[in-house]
Every structure is written in C-alpha cells, then in structure tokens.
PDB file of C-alpha atoms and ligand atoms in Angstrom:
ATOM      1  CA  UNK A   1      79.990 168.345 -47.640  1.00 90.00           C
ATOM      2  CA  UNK A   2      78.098 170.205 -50.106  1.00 92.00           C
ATOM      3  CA  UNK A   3      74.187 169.475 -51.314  1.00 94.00           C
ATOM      4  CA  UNK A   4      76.087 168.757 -54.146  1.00 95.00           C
ATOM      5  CA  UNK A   5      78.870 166.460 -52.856  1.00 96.00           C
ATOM      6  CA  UNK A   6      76.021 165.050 -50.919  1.00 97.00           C
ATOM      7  CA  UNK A   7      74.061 164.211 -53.638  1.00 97.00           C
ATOM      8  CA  UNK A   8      76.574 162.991 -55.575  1.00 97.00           C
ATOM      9  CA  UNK A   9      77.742 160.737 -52.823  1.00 97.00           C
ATOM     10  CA  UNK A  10      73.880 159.286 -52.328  1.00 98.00           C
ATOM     11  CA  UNK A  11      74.021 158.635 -56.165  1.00 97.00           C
ATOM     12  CA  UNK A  12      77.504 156.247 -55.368  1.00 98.00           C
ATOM     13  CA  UNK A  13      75.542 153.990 -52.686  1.00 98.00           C
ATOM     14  CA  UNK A  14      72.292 154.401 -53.631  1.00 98.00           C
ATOM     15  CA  UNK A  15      72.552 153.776 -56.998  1.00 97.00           C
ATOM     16  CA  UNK A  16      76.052 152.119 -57.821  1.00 97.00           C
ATOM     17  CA  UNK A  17      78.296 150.948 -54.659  1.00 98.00           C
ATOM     18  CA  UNK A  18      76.459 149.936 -51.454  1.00 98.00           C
ATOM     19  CA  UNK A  19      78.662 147.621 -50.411  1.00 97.00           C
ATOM     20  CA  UNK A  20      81.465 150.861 -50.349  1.00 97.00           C
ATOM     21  CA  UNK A  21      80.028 151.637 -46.690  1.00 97.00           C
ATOM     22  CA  UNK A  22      78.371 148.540 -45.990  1.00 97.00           C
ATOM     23  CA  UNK A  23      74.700 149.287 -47.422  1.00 98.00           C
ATOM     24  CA  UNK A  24      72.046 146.782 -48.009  1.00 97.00           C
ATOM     25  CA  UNK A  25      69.702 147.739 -50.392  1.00 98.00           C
ATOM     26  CA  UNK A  26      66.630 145.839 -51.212  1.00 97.00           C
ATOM     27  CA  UNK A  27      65.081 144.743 -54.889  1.00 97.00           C
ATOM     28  CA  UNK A  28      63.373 148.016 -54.724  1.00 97.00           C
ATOM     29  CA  UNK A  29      66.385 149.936 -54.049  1.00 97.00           C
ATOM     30  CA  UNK A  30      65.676 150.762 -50.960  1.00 98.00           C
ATOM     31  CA  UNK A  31      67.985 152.098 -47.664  1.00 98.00           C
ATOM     32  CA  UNK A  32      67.231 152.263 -44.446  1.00 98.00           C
ATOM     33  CA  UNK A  33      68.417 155.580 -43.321  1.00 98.00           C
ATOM     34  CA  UNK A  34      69.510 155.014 -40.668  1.00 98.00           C
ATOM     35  CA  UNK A  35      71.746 152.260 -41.861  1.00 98.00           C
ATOM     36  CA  UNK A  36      72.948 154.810 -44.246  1.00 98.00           C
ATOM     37  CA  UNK A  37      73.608 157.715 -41.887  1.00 98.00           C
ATOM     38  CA  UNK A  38      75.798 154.731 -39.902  1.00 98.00           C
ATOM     39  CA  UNK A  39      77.905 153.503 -43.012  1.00 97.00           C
ATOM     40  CA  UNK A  40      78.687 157.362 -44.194  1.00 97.00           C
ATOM     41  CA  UNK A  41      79.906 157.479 -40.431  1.00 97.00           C
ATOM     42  CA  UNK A  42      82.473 154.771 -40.901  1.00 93.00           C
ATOM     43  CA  UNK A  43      83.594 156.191 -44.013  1.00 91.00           C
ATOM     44  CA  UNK A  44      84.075 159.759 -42.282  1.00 93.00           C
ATOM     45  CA  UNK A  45      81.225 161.413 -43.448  1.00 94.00           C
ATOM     46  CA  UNK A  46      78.480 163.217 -41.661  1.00 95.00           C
ATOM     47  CA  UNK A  47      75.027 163.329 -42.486  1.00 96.00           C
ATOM     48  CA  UNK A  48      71.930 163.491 -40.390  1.00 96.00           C
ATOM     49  CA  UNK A  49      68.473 163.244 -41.613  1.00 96.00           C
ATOM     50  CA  UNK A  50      67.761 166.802 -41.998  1.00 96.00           C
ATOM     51  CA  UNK A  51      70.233 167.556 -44.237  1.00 96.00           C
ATOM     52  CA  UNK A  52      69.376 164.224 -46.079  1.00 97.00           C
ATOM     53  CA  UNK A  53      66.095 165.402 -46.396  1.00 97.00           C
ATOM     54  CA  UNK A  54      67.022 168.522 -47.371  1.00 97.00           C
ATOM     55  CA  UNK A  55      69.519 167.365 -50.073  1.00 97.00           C
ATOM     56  CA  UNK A  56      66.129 165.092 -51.526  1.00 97.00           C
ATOM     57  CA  UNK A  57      63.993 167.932 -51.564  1.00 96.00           C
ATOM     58  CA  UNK A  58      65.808 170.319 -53.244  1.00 95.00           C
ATOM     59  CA  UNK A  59      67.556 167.545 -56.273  1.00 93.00           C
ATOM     60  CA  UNK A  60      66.810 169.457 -59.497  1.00 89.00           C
ATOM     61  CA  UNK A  61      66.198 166.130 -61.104  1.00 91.00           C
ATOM     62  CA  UNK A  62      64.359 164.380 -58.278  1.00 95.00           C
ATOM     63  CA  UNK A  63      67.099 161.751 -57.934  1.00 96.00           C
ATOM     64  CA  UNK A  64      65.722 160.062 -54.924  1.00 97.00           C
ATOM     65  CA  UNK A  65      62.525 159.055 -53.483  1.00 96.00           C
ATOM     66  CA  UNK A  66      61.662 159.123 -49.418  1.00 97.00           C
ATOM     67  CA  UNK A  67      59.607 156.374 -48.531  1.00 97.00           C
ATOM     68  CA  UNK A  68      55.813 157.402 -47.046  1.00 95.00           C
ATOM     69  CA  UNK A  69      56.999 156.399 -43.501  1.00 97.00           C
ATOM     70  CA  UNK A  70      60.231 158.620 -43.794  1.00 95.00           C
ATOM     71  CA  UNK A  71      62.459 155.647 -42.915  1.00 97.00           C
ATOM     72  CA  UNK A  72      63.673 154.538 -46.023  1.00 98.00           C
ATOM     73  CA  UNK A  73      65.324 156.838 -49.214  1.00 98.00           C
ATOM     74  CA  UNK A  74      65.891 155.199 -52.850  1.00 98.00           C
ATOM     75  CA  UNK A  75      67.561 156.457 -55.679  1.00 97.00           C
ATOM     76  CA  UNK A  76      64.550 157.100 -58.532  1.00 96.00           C
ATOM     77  CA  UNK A  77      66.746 155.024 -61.683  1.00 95.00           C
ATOM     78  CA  UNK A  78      69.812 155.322 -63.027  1.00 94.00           C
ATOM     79  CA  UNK A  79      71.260 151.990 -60.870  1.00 96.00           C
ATOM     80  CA  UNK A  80      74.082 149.639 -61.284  1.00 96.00           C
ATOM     81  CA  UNK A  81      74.116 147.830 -58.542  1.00 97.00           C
ATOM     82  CA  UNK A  82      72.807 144.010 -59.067  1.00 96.00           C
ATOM     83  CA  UNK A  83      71.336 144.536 -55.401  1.00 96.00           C
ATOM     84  CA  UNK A  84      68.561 146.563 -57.027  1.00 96.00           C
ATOM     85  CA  UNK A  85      66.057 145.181 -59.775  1.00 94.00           C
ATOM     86  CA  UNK A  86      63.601 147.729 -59.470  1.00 92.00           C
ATOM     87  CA  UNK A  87      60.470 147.300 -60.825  1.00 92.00           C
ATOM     88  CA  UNK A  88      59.343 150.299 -62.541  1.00 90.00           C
ATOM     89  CA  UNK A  89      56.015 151.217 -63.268  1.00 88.00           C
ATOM     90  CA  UNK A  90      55.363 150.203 -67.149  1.00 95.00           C
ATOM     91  CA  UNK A  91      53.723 152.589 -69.327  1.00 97.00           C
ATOM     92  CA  UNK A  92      52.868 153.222 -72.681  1.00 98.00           C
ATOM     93  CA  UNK A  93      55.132 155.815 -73.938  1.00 98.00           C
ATOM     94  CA  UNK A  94      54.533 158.907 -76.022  1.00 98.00           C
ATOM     95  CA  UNK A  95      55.229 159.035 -79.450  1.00 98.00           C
ATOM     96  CA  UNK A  96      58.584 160.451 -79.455  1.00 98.00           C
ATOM     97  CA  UNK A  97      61.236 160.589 -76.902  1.00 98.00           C
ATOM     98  CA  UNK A  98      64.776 161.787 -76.470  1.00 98.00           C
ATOM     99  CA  UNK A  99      68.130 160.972 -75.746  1.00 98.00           C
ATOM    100  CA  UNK A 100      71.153 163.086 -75.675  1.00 97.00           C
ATOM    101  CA  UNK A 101      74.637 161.377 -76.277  1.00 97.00           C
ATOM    102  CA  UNK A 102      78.036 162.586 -77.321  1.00 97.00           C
ATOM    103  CA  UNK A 103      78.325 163.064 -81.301  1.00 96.00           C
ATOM    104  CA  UNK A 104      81.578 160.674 -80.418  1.00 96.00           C
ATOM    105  CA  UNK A 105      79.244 157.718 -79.757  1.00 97.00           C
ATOM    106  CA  UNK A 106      77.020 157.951 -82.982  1.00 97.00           C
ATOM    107  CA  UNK A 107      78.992 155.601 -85.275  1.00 97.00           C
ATOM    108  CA  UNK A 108      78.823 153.301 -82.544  1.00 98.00           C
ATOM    109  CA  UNK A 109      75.224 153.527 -81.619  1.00 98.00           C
ATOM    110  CA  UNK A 110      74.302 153.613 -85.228  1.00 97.00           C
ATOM    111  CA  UNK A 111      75.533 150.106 -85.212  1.00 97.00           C
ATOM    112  CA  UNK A 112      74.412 148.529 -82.468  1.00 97.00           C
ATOM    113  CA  UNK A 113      71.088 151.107 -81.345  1.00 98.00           C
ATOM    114  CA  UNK A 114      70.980 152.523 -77.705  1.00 98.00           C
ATOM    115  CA  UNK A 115      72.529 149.950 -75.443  1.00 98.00           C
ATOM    116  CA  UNK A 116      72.011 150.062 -71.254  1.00 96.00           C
ATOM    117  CA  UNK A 117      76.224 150.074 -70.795  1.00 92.00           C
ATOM    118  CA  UNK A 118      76.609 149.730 -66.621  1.00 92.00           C
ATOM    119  CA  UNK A 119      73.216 150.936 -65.469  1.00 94.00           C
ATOM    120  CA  UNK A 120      69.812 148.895 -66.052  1.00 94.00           C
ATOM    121  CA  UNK A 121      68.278 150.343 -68.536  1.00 96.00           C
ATOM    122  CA  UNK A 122      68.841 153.009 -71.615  1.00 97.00           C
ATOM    123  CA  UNK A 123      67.169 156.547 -70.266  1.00 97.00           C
ATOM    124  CA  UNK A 124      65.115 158.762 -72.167  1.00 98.00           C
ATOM    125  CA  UNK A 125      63.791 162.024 -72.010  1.00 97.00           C
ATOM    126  CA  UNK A 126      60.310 163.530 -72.573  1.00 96.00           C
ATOM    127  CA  UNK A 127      61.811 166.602 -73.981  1.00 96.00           C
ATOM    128  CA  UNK A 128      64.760 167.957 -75.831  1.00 97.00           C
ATOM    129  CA  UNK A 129      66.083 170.722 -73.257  1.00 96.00           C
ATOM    130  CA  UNK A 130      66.400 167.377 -70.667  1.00 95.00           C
ATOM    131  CA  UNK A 131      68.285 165.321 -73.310  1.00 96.00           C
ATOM    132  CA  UNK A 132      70.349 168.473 -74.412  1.00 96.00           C
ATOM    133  CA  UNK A 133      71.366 168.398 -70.529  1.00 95.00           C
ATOM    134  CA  UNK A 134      72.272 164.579 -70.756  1.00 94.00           C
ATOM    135  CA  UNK A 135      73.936 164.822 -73.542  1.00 96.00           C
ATOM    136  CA  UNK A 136      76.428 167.698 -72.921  1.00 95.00           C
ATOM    137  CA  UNK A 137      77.691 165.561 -70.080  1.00 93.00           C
ATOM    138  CA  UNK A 138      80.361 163.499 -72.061  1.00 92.00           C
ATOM    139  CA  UNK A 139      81.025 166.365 -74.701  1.00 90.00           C
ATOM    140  CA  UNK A 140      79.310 167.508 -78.430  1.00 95.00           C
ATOM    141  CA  UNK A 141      75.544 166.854 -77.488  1.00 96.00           C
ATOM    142  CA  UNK A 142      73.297 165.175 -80.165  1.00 97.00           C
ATOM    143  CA  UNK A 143      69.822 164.777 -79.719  1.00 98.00           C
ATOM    144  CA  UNK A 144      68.136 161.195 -80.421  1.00 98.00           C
ATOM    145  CA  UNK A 145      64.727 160.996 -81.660  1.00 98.00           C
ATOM    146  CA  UNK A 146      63.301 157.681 -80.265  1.00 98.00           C
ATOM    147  CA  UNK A 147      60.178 156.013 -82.378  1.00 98.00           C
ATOM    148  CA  UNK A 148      59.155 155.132 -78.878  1.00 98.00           C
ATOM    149  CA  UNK A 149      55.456 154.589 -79.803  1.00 98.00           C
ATOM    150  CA  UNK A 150      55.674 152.554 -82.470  1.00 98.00           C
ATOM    151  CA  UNK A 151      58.412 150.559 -80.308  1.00 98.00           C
ATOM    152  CA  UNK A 152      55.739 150.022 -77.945  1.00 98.00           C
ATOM    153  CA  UNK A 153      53.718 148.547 -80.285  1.00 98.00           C
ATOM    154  CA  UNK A 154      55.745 146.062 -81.524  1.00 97.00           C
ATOM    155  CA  UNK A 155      56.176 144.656 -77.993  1.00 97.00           C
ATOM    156  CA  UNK A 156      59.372 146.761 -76.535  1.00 97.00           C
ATOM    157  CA  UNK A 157      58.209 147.391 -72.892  1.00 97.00           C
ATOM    158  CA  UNK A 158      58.768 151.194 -71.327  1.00 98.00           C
ATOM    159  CA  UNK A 159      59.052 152.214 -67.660  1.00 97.00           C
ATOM    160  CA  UNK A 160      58.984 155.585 -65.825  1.00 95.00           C
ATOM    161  CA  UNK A 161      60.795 156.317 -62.938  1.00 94.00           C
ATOM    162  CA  UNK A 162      59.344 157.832 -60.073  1.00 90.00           C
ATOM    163  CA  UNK A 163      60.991 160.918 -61.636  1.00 93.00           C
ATOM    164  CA  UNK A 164      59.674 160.976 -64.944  1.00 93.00           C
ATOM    165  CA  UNK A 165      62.890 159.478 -66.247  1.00 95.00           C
ATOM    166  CA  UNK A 166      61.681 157.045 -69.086  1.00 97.00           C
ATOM    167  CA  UNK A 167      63.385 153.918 -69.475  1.00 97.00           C
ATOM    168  CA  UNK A 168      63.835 151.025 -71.889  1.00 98.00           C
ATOM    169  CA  UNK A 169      66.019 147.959 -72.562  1.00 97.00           C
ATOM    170  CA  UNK A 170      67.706 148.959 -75.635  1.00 98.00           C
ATOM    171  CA  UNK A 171      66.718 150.277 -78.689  1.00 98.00           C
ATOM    172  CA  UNK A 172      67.685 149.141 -82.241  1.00 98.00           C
ATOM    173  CA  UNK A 173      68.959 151.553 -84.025  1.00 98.00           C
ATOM    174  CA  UNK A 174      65.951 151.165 -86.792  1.00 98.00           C
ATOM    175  CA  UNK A 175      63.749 153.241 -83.893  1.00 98.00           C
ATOM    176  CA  UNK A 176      66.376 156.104 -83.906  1.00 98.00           C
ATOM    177  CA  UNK A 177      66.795 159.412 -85.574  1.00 97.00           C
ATOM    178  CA  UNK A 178      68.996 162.787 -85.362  1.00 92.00           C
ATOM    179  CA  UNK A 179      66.518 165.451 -83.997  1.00 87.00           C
TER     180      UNK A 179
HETATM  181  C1  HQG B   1      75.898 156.016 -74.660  1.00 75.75           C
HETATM  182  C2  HQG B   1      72.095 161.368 -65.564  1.00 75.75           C
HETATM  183  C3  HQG B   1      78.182 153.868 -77.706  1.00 75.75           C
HETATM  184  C4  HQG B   1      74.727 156.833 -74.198  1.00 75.75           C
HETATM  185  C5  HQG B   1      71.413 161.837 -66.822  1.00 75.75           C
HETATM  186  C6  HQG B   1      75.357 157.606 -73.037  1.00 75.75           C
HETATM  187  C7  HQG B   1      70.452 160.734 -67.152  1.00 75.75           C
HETATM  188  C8  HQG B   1      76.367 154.298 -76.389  1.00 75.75           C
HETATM  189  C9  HQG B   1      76.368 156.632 -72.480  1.00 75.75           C
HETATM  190  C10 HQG B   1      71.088 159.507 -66.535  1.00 75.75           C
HETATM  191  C11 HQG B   1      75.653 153.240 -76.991  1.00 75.75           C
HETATM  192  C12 HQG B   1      75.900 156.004 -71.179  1.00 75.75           C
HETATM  193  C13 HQG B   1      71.598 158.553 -67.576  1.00 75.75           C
HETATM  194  C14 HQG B   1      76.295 152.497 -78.009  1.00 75.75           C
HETATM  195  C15 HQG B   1      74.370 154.151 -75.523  1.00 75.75           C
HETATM  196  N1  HQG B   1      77.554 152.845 -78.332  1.00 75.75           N
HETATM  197  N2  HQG B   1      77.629 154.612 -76.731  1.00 75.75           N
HETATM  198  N3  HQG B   1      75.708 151.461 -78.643  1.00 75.75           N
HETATM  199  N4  HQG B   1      74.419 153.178 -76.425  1.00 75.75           N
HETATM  200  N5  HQG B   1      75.541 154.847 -75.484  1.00 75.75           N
HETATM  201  O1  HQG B   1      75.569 158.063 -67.989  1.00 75.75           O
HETATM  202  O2  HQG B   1      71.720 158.167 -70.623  1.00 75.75           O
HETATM  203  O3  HQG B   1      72.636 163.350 -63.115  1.00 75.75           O
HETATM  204  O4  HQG B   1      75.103 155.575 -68.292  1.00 75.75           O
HETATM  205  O5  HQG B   1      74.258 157.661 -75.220  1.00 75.75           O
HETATM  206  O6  HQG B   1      70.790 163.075 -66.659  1.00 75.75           O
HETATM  207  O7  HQG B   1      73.888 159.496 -70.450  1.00 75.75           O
HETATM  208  O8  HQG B   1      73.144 160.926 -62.896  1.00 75.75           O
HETATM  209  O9  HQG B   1      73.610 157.197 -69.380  1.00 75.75           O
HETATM  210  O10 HQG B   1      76.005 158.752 -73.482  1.00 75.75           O
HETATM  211  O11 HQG B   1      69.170 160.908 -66.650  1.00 75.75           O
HETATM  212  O12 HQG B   1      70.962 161.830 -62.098  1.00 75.75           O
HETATM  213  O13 HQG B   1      76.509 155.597 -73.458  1.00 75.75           O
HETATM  214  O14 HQG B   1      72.175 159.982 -65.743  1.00 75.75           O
HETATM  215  O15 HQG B   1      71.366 161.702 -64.447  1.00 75.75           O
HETATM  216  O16 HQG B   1      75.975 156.987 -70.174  1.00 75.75           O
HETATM  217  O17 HQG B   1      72.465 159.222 -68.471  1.00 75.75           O
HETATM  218  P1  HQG B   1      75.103 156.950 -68.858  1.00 75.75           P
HETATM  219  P2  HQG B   1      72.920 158.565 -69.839  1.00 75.75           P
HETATM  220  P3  HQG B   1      72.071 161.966 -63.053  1.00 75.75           P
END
C-alpha cells in the first residue's frame, strides 16, 4: 500500500469502522498498535510500525496522534464511530472561522445551519485556503464565514483537535455568511 492508501485506510478504523478488522478503540479514540497491526493482518494487509509511524509523521493534515509512550495511535477528529466520544480540548474561538462546502448544499444549509451529518461534530477552519481545500472535495467550493465569537458568547461550546481542526455542534444558520 501507498502512504496514501495507508492513510486512508487508518482514517476507515480509526475514525469510522473498527469493528471492520476487529479494533477496539477507547472513549479517547485510542488503538493499541499492535492490535491494529494484527487486525490489518487478518484483513490482508501489511503494516509494521515503521511505516505506521512514518505514514503519521508525514500526514499533511496531522490526521493522527501517537500516544507519548508510542503504543497507542488515534485519529485527531473527524470520527464516526460511537466507540469514540472524544473529549476535545474546549476553547474560546476566534472571531471568525471557516467552512468550505459544495455550492450544492447551500439551500440546504441555509435552512437548517451547519449540521454534524455522520461524524461528531461540524469542522471548521482557521483560514480560508484550509476551507477552500474542504470544500472542493464534494464539487463548487463556497466558503462559510462562521460568527464563531459571538457564538461563543452566547453559550455554543468550541473544541480543537489535536490538529488545529476546530469543531462545534452545529451552527444555526443566523451565525453564517458567504465569504
Ligand atoms: C455539509 C476532511 C446540507 C458540509 C476535511 C460538508 C475536514 C450540509 C458535508 C473533515 C449541511 C459533510 C471534515 C446541511 C453541513 N445541509 N449539507 N444542513 N450541514 N453540510 O466530510 O466538514 O481529509 O463529513 O458542508 O478536510 O466536509 O478526512 O465534513 O460538505 O477537515 O482528514 O455536509 O474531513 O479531512 O461532509 O470535512 P464531511 P467536512 P480528512
């Protein structure tokens, strides 16, 4: 397998399907890696802990997170899994984030505001280049302008990801903007 393949595959278990090579993560998200070497075994793939390490290292977005010991590797956010209930670090935001969607999905989000879908939480960006690069994933990118400041004081909580990956609950589309 590629980094790439690799990473996308760590992204499946770590974040989505455990249970798809008989994974046990914990609240925090967290693998044993050794665990996980032996599931990606039985499902015909091999990875050792170099190359693991290797594939954590060089993620452009910092996907996952080695534990201080080395034993242990988490994915950083983005989970589906109701294994996982991570409890990320709340913050007070800045006064403005992003998020980029697909101009196909504005009518809907102007109705109902940025909803979490499958994963945990809705995920915002610190800057617009990042949310340009989210949203070109699922077609015509928009930019989002999130009043995340002034959500934050009105009692919406905010959490960063070991990655910098800000994340929220939802957000009503009053707190919302085109960029
Ligand atoms: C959209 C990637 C209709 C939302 C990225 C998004 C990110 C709505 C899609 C991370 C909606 C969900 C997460 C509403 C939200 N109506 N559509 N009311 N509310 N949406 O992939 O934020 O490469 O689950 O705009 O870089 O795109 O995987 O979330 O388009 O950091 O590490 O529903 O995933 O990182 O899509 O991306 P996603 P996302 P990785």
């Amino acid at each position: 397998m590629s980094r790439e393949e690799i990473s996308k595959f760590l992204s499946f278990v770590l974040r989505h399907e455990p249970q798809a090579i008989g994974l046990q993560l914990d609240s925090e998200g967290w693998a044993d890696i050794d665990a996980l070497i032996a599931g990606a075994a039985r499902s015909d793939r091999s990875l050792d802990i170099e190359t693991i390490q290797d594939v954590v290292a060089s993620s452009d977005k910092k996907r996952f997170s080695l534990s201080t010991d080395g034993r242990r590797i988490r994915a950083a956010q983005g989970h589906s899994t109701a294994q996982v209930q991570l409890q990320h670090v709340q913050k007070q935001p800045p006064e403005r984030l992003y998020h980029g969607t697909a101009s196909r999905f504005l009518e809907s989000i102007e109705n109902q505001g940025l909803v979490a879908g499958a994963r945990h939480h809705v995920h915002l960006s610190q800057d617009v280049p990042t949310a340009l690069q989210v949203g070109q994933r699922y077609g015509s990118p928009v930019i989002l302008d999130v009043d995340a400041l002034r959500m934050h004081a009105q009692g919406f909580e905010f959490f960063q990801a070991d990655n910098g990956v800000w994340l929220t609950q939802a957000v009503p589309a009053e707190f919302l903007k085109r960029a």
